[in-house]
Structures are given as structure tokens and as C-alpha cells.
CSV table of N, CA and C in Angstrom, one decimal:
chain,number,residue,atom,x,y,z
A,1,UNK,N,173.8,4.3,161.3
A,1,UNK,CA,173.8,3.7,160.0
A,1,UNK,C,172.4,3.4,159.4
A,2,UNK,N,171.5,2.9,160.5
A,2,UNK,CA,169.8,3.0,160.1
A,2,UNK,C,169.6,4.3,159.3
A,3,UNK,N,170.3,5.4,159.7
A,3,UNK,CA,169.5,6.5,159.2
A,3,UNK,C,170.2,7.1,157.8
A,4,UNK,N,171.0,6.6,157.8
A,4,UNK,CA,171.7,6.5,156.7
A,4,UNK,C,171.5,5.6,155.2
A,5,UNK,N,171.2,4.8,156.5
A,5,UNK,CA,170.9,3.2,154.9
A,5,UNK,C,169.2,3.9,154.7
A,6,UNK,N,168.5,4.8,155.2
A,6,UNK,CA,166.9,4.9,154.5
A,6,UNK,C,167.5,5.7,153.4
A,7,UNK,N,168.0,6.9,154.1
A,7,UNK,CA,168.6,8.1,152.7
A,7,UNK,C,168.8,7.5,151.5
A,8,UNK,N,170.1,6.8,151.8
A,8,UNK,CA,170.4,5.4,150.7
A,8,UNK,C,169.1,4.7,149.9
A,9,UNK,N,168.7,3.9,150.5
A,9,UNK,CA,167.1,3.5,149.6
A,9,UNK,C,166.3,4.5,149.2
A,10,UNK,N,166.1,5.8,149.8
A,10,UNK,CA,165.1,6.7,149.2
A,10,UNK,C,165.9,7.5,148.0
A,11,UNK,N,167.4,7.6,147.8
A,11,UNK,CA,168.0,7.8,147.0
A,11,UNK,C,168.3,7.2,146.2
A,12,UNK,N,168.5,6.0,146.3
A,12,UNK,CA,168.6,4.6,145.6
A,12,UNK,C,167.3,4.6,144.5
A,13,UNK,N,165.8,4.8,145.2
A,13,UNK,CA,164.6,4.5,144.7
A,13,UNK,C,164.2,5.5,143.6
A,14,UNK,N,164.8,6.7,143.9
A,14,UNK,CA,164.5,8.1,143.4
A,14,UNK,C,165.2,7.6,142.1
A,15,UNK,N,166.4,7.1,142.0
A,15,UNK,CA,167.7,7.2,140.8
A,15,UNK,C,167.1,5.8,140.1
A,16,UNK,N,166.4,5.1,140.6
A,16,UNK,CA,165.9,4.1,139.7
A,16,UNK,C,164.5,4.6,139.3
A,17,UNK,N,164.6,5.2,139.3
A,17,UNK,CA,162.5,5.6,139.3
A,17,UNK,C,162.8,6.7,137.8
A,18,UNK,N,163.8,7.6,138.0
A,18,UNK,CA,164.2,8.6,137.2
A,18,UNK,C,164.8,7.5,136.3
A,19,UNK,N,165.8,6.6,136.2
A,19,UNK,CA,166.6,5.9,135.2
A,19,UNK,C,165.9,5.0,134.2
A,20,UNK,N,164.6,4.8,135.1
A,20,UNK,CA,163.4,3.9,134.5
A,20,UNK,C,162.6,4.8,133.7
A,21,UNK,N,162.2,6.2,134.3
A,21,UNK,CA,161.5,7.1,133.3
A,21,UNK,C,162.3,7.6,132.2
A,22,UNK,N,163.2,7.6,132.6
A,22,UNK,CA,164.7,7.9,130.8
A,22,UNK,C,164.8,7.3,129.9
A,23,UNK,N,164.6,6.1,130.1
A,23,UNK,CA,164.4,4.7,129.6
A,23,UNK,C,163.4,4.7,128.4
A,24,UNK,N,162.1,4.8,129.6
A,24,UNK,CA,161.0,4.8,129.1
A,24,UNK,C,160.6,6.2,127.9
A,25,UNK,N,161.2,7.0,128.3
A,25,UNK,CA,161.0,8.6,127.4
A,25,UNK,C,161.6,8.3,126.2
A,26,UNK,N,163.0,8.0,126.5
A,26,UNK,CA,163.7,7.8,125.1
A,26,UNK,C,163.1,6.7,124.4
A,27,UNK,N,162.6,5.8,124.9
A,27,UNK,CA,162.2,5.0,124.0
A,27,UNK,C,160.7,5.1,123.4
A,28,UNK,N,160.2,6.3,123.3
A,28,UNK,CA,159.5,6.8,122.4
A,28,UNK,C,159.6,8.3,122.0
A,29,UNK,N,161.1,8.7,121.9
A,29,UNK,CA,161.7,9.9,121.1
A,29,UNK,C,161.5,9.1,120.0
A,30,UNK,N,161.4,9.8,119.0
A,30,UNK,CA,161.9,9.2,117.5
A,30,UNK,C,161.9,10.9,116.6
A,31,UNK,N,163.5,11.2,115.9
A,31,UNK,CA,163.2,11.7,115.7
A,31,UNK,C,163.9,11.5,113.9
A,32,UNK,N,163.5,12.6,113.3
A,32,UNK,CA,164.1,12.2,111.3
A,32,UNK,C,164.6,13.1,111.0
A,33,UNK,N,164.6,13.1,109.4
A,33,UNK,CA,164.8,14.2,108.8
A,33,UNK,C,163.6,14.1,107.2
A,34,UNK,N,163.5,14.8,106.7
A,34,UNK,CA,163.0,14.8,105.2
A,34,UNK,C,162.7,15.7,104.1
A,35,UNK,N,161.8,15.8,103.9
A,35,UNK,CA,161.4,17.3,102.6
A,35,UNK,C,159.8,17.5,102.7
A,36,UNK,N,159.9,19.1,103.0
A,36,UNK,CA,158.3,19.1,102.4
A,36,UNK,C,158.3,20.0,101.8
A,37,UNK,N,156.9,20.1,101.3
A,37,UNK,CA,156.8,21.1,99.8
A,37,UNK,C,155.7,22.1,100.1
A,38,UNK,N,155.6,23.0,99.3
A,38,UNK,CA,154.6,24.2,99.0
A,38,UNK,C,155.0,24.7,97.6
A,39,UNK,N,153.9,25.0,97.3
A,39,UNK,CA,153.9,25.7,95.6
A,39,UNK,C,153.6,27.3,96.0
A,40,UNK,N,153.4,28.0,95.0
A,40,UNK,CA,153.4,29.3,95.1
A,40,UNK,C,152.3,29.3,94.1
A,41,UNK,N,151.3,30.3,93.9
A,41,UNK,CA,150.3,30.6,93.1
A,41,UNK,C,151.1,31.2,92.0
A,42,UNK,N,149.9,31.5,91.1
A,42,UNK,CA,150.4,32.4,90.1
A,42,UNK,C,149.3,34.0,90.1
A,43,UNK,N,150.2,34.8,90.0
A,43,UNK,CA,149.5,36.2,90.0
A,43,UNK,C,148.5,36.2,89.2
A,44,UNK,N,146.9,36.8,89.4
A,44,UNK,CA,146.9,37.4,88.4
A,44,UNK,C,147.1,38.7,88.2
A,45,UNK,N,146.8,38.6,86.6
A,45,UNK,CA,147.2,40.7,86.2
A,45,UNK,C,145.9,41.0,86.6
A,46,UNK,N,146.5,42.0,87.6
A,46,UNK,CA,145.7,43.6,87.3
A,46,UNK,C,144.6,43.9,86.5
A,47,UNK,N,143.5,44.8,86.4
A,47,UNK,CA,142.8,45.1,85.7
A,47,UNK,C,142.0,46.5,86.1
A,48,UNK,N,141.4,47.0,84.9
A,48,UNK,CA,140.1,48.2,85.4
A,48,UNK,C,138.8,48.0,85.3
A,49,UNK,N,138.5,48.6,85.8
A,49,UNK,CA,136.6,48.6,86.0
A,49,UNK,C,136.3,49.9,84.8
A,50,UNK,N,135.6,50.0,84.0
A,50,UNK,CA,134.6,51.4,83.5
A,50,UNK,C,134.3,52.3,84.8
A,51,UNK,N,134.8,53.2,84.7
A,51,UNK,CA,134.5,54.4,86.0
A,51,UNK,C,133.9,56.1,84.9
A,52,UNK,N,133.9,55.4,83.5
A,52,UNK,CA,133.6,56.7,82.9
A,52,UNK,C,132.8,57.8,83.5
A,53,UNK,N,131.9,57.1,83.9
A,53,UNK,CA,130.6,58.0,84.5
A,53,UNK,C,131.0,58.8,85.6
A,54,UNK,N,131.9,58.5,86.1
A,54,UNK,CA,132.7,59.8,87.0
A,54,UNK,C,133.4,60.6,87.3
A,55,UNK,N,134.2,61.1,85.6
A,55,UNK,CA,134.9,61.8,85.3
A,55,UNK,C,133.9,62.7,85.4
A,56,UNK,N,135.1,64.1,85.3
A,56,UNK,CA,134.7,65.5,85.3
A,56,UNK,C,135.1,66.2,84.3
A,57,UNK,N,134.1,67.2,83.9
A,57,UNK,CA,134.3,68.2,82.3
A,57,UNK,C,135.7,68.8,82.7
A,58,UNK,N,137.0,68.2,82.2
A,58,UNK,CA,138.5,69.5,83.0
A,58,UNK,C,138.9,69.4,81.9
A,59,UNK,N,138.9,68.7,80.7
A,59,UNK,CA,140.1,68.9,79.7
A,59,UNK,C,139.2,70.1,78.5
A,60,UNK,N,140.2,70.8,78.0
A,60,UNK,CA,140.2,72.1,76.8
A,60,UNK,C,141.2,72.2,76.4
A,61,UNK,N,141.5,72.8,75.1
A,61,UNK,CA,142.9,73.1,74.7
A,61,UNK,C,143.6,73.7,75.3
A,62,UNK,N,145.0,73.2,74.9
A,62,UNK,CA,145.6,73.6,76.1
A,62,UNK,C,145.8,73.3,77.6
A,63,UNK,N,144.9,72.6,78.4
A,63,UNK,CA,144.7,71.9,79.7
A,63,UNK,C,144.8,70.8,79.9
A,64,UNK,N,144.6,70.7,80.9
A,64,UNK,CA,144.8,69.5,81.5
A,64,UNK,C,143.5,69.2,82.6
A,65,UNK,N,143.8,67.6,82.9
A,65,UNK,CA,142.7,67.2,83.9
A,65,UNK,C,142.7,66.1,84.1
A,66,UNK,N,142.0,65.7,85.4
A,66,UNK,CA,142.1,64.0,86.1
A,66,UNK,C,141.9,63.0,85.1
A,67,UNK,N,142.7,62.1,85.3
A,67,UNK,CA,142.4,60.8,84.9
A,67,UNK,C,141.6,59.6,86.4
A,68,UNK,N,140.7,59.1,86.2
A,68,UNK,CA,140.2,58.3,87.2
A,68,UNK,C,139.9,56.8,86.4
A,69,UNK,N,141.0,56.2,87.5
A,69,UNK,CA,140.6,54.8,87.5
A,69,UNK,C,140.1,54.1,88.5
A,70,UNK,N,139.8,52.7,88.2
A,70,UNK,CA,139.4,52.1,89.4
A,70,UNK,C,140.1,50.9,89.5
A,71,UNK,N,141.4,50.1,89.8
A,71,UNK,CA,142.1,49.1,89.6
A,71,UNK,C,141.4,47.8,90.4
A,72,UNK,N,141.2,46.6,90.2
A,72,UNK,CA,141.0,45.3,90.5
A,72,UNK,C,141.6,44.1,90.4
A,73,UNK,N,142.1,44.0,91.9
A,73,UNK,CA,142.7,42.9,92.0
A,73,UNK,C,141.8,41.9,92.3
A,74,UNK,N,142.2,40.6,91.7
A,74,UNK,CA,142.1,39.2,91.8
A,74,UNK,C,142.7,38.2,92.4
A,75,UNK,N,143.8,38.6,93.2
A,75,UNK,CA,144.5,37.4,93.9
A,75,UNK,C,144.1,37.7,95.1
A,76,UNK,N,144.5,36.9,95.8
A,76,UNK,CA,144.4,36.5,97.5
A,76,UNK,C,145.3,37.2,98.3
A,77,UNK,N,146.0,38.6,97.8
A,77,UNK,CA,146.7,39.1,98.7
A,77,UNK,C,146.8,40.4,98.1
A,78,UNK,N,147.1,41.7,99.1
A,78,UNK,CA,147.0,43.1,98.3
A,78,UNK,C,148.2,43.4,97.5
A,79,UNK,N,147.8,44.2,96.9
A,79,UNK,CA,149.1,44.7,96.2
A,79,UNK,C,149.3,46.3,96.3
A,80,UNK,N,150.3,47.0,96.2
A,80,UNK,CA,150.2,48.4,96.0
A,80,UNK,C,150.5,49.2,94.7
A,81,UNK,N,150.3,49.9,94.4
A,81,UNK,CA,150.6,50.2,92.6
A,81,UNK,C,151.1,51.5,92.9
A,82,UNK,N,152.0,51.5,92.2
A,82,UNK,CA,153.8,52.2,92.4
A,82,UNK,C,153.7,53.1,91.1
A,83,UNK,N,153.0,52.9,90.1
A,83,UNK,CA,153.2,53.9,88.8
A,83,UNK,C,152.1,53.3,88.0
A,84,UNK,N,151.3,54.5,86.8
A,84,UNK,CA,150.4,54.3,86.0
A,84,UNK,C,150.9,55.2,85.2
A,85,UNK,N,151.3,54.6,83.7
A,85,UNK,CA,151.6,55.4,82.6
A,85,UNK,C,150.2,55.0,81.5
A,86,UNK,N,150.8,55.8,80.3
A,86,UNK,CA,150.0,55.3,79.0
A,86,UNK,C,150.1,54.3,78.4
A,87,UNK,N,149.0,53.3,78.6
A,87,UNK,CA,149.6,51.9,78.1
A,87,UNK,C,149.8,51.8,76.6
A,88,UNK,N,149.8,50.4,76.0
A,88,UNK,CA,149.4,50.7,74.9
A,88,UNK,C,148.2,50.7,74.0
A,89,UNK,N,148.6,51.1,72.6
A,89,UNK,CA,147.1,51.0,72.1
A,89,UNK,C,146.4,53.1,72.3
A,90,UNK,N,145.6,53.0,71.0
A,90,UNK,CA,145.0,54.4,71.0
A,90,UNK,C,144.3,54.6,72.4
A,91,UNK,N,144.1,56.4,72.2
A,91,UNK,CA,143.4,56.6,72.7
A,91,UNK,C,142.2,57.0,72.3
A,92,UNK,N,140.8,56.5,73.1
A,92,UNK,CA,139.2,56.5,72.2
A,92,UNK,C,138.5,57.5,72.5
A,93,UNK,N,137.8,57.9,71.7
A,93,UNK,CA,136.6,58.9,72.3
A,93,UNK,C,135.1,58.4,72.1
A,94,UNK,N,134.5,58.8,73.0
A,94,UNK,CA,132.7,58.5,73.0
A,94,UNK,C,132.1,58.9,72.0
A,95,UNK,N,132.9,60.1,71.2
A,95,UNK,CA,132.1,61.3,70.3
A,95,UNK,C,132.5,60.7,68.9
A,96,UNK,N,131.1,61.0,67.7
A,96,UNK,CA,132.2,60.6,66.4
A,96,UNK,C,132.4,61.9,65.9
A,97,UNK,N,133.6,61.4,65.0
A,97,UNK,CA,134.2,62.9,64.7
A,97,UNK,C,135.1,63.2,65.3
A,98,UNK,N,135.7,62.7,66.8
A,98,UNK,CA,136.7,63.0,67.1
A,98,UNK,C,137.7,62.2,67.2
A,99,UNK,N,138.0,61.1,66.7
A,99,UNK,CA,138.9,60.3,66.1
A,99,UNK,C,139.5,60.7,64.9
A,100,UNK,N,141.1,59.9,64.1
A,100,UNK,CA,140.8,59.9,63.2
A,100,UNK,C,140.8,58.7,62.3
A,101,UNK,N,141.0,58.5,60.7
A,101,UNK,CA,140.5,57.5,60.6
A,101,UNK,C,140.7,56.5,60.8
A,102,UNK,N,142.2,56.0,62.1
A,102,UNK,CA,143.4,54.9,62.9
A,102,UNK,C,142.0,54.8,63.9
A,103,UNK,N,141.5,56.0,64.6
A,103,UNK,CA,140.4,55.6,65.8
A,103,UNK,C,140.7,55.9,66.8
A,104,UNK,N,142.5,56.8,66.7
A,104,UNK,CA,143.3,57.0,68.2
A,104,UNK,C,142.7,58.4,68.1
A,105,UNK,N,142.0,58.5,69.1
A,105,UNK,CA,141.8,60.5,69.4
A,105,UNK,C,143.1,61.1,70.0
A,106,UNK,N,143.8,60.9,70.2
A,106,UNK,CA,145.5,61.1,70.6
A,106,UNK,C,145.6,62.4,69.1
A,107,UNK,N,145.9,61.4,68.3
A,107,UNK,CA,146.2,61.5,67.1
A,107,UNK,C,145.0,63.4,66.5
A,108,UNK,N,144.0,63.3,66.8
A,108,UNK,CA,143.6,64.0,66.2
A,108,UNK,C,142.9,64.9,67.2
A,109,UNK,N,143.2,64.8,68.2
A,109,UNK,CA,143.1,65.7,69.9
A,109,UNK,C,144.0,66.1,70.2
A,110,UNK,N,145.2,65.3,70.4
A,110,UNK,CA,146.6,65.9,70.9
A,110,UNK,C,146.2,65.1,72.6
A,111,UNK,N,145.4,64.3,72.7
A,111,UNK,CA,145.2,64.0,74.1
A,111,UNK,C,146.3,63.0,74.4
A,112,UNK,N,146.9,63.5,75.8
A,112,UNK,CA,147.5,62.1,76.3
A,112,UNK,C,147.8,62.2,77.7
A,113,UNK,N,148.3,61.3,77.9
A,113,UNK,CA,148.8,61.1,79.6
A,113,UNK,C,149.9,60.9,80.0
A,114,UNK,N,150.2,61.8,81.0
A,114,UNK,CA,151.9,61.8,81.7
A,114,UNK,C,151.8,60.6,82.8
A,115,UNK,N,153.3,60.0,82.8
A,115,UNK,CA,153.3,58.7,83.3
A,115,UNK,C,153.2,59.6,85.0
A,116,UNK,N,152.5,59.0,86.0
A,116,UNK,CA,152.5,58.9,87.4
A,116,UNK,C,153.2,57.9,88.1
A,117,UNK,N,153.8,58.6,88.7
A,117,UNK,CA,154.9,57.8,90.2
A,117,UNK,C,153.7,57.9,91.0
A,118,UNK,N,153.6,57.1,91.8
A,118,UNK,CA,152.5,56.7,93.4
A,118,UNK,C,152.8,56.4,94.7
A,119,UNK,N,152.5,57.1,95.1
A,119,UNK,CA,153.2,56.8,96.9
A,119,UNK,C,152.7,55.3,97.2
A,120,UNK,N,152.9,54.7,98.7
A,120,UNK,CA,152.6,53.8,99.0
A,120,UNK,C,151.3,53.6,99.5
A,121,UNK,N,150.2,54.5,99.8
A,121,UNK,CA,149.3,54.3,100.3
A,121,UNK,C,148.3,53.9,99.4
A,122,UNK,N,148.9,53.6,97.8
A,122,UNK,CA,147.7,53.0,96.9
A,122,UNK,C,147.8,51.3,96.9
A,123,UNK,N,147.1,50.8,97.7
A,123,UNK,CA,147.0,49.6,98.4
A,123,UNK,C,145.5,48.9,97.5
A,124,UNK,N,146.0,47.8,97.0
A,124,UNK,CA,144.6,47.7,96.5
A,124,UNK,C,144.3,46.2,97.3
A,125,UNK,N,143.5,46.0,97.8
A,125,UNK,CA,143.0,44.9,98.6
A,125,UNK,C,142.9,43.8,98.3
A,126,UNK,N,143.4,42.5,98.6
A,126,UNK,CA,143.2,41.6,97.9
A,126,UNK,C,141.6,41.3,97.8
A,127,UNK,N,141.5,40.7,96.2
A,127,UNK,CA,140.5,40.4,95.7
A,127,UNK,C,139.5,41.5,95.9
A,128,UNK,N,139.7,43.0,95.9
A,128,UNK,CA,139.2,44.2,96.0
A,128,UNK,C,139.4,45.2,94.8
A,129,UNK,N,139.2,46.0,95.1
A,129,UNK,CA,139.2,47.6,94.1
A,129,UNK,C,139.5,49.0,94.8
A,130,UNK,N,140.4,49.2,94.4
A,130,UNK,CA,141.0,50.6,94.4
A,130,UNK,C,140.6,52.3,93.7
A,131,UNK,N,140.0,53.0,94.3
A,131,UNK,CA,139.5,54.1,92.9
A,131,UNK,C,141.0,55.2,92.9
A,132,UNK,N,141.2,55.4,92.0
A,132,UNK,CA,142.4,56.3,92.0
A,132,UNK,C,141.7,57.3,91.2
A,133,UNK,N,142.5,58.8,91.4
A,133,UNK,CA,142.2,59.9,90.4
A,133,UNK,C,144.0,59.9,90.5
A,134,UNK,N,144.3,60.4,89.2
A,134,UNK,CA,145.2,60.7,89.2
A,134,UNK,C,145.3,62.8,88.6
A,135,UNK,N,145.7,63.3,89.2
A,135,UNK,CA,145.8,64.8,88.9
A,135,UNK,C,146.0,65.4,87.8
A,136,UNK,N,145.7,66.0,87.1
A,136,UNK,CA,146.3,66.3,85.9
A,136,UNK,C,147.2,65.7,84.9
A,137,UNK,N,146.7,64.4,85.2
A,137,UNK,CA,147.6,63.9,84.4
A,137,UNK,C,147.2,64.1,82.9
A,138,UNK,N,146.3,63.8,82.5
A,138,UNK,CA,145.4,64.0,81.3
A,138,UNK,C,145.6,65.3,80.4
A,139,UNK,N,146.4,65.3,79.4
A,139,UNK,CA,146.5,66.8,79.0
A,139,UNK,C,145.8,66.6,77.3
A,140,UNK,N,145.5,68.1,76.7
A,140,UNK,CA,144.8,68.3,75.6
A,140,UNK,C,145.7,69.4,75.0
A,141,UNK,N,146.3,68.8,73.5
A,141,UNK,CA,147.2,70.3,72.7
A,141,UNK,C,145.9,71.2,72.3
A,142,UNK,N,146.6,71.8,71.7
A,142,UNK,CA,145.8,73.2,70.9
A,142,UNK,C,145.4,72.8,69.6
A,143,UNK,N,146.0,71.2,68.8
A,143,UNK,CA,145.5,70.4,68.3
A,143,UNK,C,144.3,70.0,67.6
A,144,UNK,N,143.3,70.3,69.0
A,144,UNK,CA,142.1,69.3,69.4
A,144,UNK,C,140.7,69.9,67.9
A,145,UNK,N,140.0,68.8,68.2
A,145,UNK,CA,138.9,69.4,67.0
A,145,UNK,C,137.8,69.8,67.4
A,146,UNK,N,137.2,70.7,67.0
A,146,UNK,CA,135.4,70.7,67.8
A,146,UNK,C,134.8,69.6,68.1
A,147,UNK,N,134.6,68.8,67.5
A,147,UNK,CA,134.0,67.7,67.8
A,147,UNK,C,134.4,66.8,69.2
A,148,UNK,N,135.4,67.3,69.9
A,148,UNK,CA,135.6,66.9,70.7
A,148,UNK,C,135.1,67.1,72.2
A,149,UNK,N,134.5,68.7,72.0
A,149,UNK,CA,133.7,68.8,72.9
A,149,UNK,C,133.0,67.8,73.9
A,150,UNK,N,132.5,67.8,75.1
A,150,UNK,CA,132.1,67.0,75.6
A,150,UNK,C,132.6,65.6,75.8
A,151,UNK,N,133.7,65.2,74.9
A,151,UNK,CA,133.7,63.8,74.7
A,151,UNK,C,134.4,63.5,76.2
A,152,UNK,N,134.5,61.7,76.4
A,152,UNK,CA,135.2,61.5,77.5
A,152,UNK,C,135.9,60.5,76.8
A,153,UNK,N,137.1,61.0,77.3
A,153,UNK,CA,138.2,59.9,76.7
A,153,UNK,C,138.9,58.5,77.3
A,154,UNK,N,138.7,57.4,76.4
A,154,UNK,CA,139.2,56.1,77.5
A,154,UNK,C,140.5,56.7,77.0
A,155,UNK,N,141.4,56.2,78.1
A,155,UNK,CA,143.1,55.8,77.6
A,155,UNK,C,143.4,54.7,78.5
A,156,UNK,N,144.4,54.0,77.2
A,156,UNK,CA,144.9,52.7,78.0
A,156,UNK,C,145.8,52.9,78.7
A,157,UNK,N,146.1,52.2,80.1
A,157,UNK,CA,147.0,52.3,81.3
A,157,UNK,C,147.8,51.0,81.1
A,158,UNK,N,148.7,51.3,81.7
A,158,UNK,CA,149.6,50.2,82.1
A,158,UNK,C,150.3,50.5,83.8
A,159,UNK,N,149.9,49.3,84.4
A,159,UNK,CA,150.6,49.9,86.1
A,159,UNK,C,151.7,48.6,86.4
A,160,UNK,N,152.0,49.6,87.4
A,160,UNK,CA,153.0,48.8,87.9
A,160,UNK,C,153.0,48.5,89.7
A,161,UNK,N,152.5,47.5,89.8
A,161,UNK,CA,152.4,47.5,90.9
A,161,UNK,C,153.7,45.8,91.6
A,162,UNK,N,152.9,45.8,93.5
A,162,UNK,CA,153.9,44.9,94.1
A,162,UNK,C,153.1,44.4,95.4
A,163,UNK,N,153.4,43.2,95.6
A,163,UNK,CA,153.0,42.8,96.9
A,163,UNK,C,153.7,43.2,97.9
């Protein structure tokens, strides 16, 4: 029975030791419920940089030829750009004489731009820049005037892009 009644106390001591630490644990659980919050920024738009200086002599009547932009993003997170069409608003030329008297060289070039679909790999980095050429998109009628020679034409874009 000696050997019995120790088991007993060391079992006894164990179940109070553990019933004492349960005690003690729960009574510094505490747990709640409540609300918390986060806002969401606001985008900003998109934009271009002047890349004039890097086009190349490709448009003639009749042809076609790259458009190159350079897109710039502003926010804190990348975006990818999914389509670039003709925005609005004329299109201008460097040269005078090749406008007409609205100021759209569209109008008195026949210049314009076919809208572009974009794979996914036009990733513009947040708070970064992107240079894009787009292919042929840029076309010139049979329209066009001498004076247009040499000129380089801005056109306004409109994209569409996504985080």
C-alpha cells in the first residue's frame, strides 16, 4: 500500500500542479470580437512621356509605321496595359503646312492609328515607365500633302490597362 499511496501523491501532485496551471492560463485568455479598417488608395491615370526623338522615318503614302510610346505609371503598384487605341483630340504635326486650318493633320494627311490589343507582358512597373513600339500601327492615305514630309506626328492615345 506504501507503494501505492506514493503513485497516489505523485499523481495526486501532478493533477494539482496541471489544475493550478489551467486555472492560471485561463485566467489570462481573454479573447473579443470587433472591426478593423483599411482604405484603398485611389489610382492614378496613366500617362506619356515625349519619346519623339525616337521615332523612325516609316510613314509615306500609302504606308504604314511604328508608333512609340513610353507609358508612366504613378501608383505604388504595376499595372499591365491590355490595348492602346486613338485617343481623343487631333492629330499634330511638327511641320507647318501640314495641318489644316482645325490643326488635326489626320484631317489633311489621312494619318491615323489602328487600335492595338497587347499581350501580357506590357507590365509597367509601379511608379516606373514602360517604352512600347507598337508595329505598324501608324498608317498614311494617299491623301497626304508635301509638306508633310519629314514631319513627326504626335497622336493622342488612350490605354487600357489593369493591375
Amino acid at each position: 500500500m506504501k507503494r501505492h499511496g506514493k503513485r497516489l501523491v505523485v499523481l495526486g501532485t501532478a493533477l494539482a500542479v496541471f489544475v493550478v496551471a489551467s486555472v492560471a492560463f485561463a485566467a489570462w485568455v481573454v479573447n473579443g470580437t470587433g472591426t478593423g479598417y483599411a482604405k484603398a488608395k485611389n489610382a492614378v491615370p496613366l500617362s506619356t512621356n515625349d519619346v519623339a526623338a525616337t521615332t523612325a522615318s516609316q510613314l509615306y503614302p500609302g504606308g504604314s509605321g511604328d508608333v512609340k510610346l513610353q507609358v508612366k505609371n504613378d501608383n505604388p503598384f504595376p499595372v499591365t496595359i491590355t490595348q492602346v487605341e486613338q485617343g481623343a483630340g487631333g492629330i499634330s504635326s511638327d511641320k507647318a503646312g501640314c495641318t489644316d486650318v482645325g490643326g488635326d493633320a489626320s484631317k489633311a494627311t489621312g494619318v491615323s492609328m489602328a487600335t492595338q490589343a497587347l499581350g501580357s507582358g506590357n507590365v509597367v512597373p509601379a511608379n516606373g515607365t514602360l517604352d512600347i513600339t507598337l508595329n505598324n500601327a501608324a498608317s498614311m492615305t494617299n491623301a497626304s500633302v508635301n509638306a508633310c514630309q519629314g514631319a513627326v506626328f504626335t497622336i493622342p492615345v488612350a490605354l487600357t490597362a489593369g493591375s
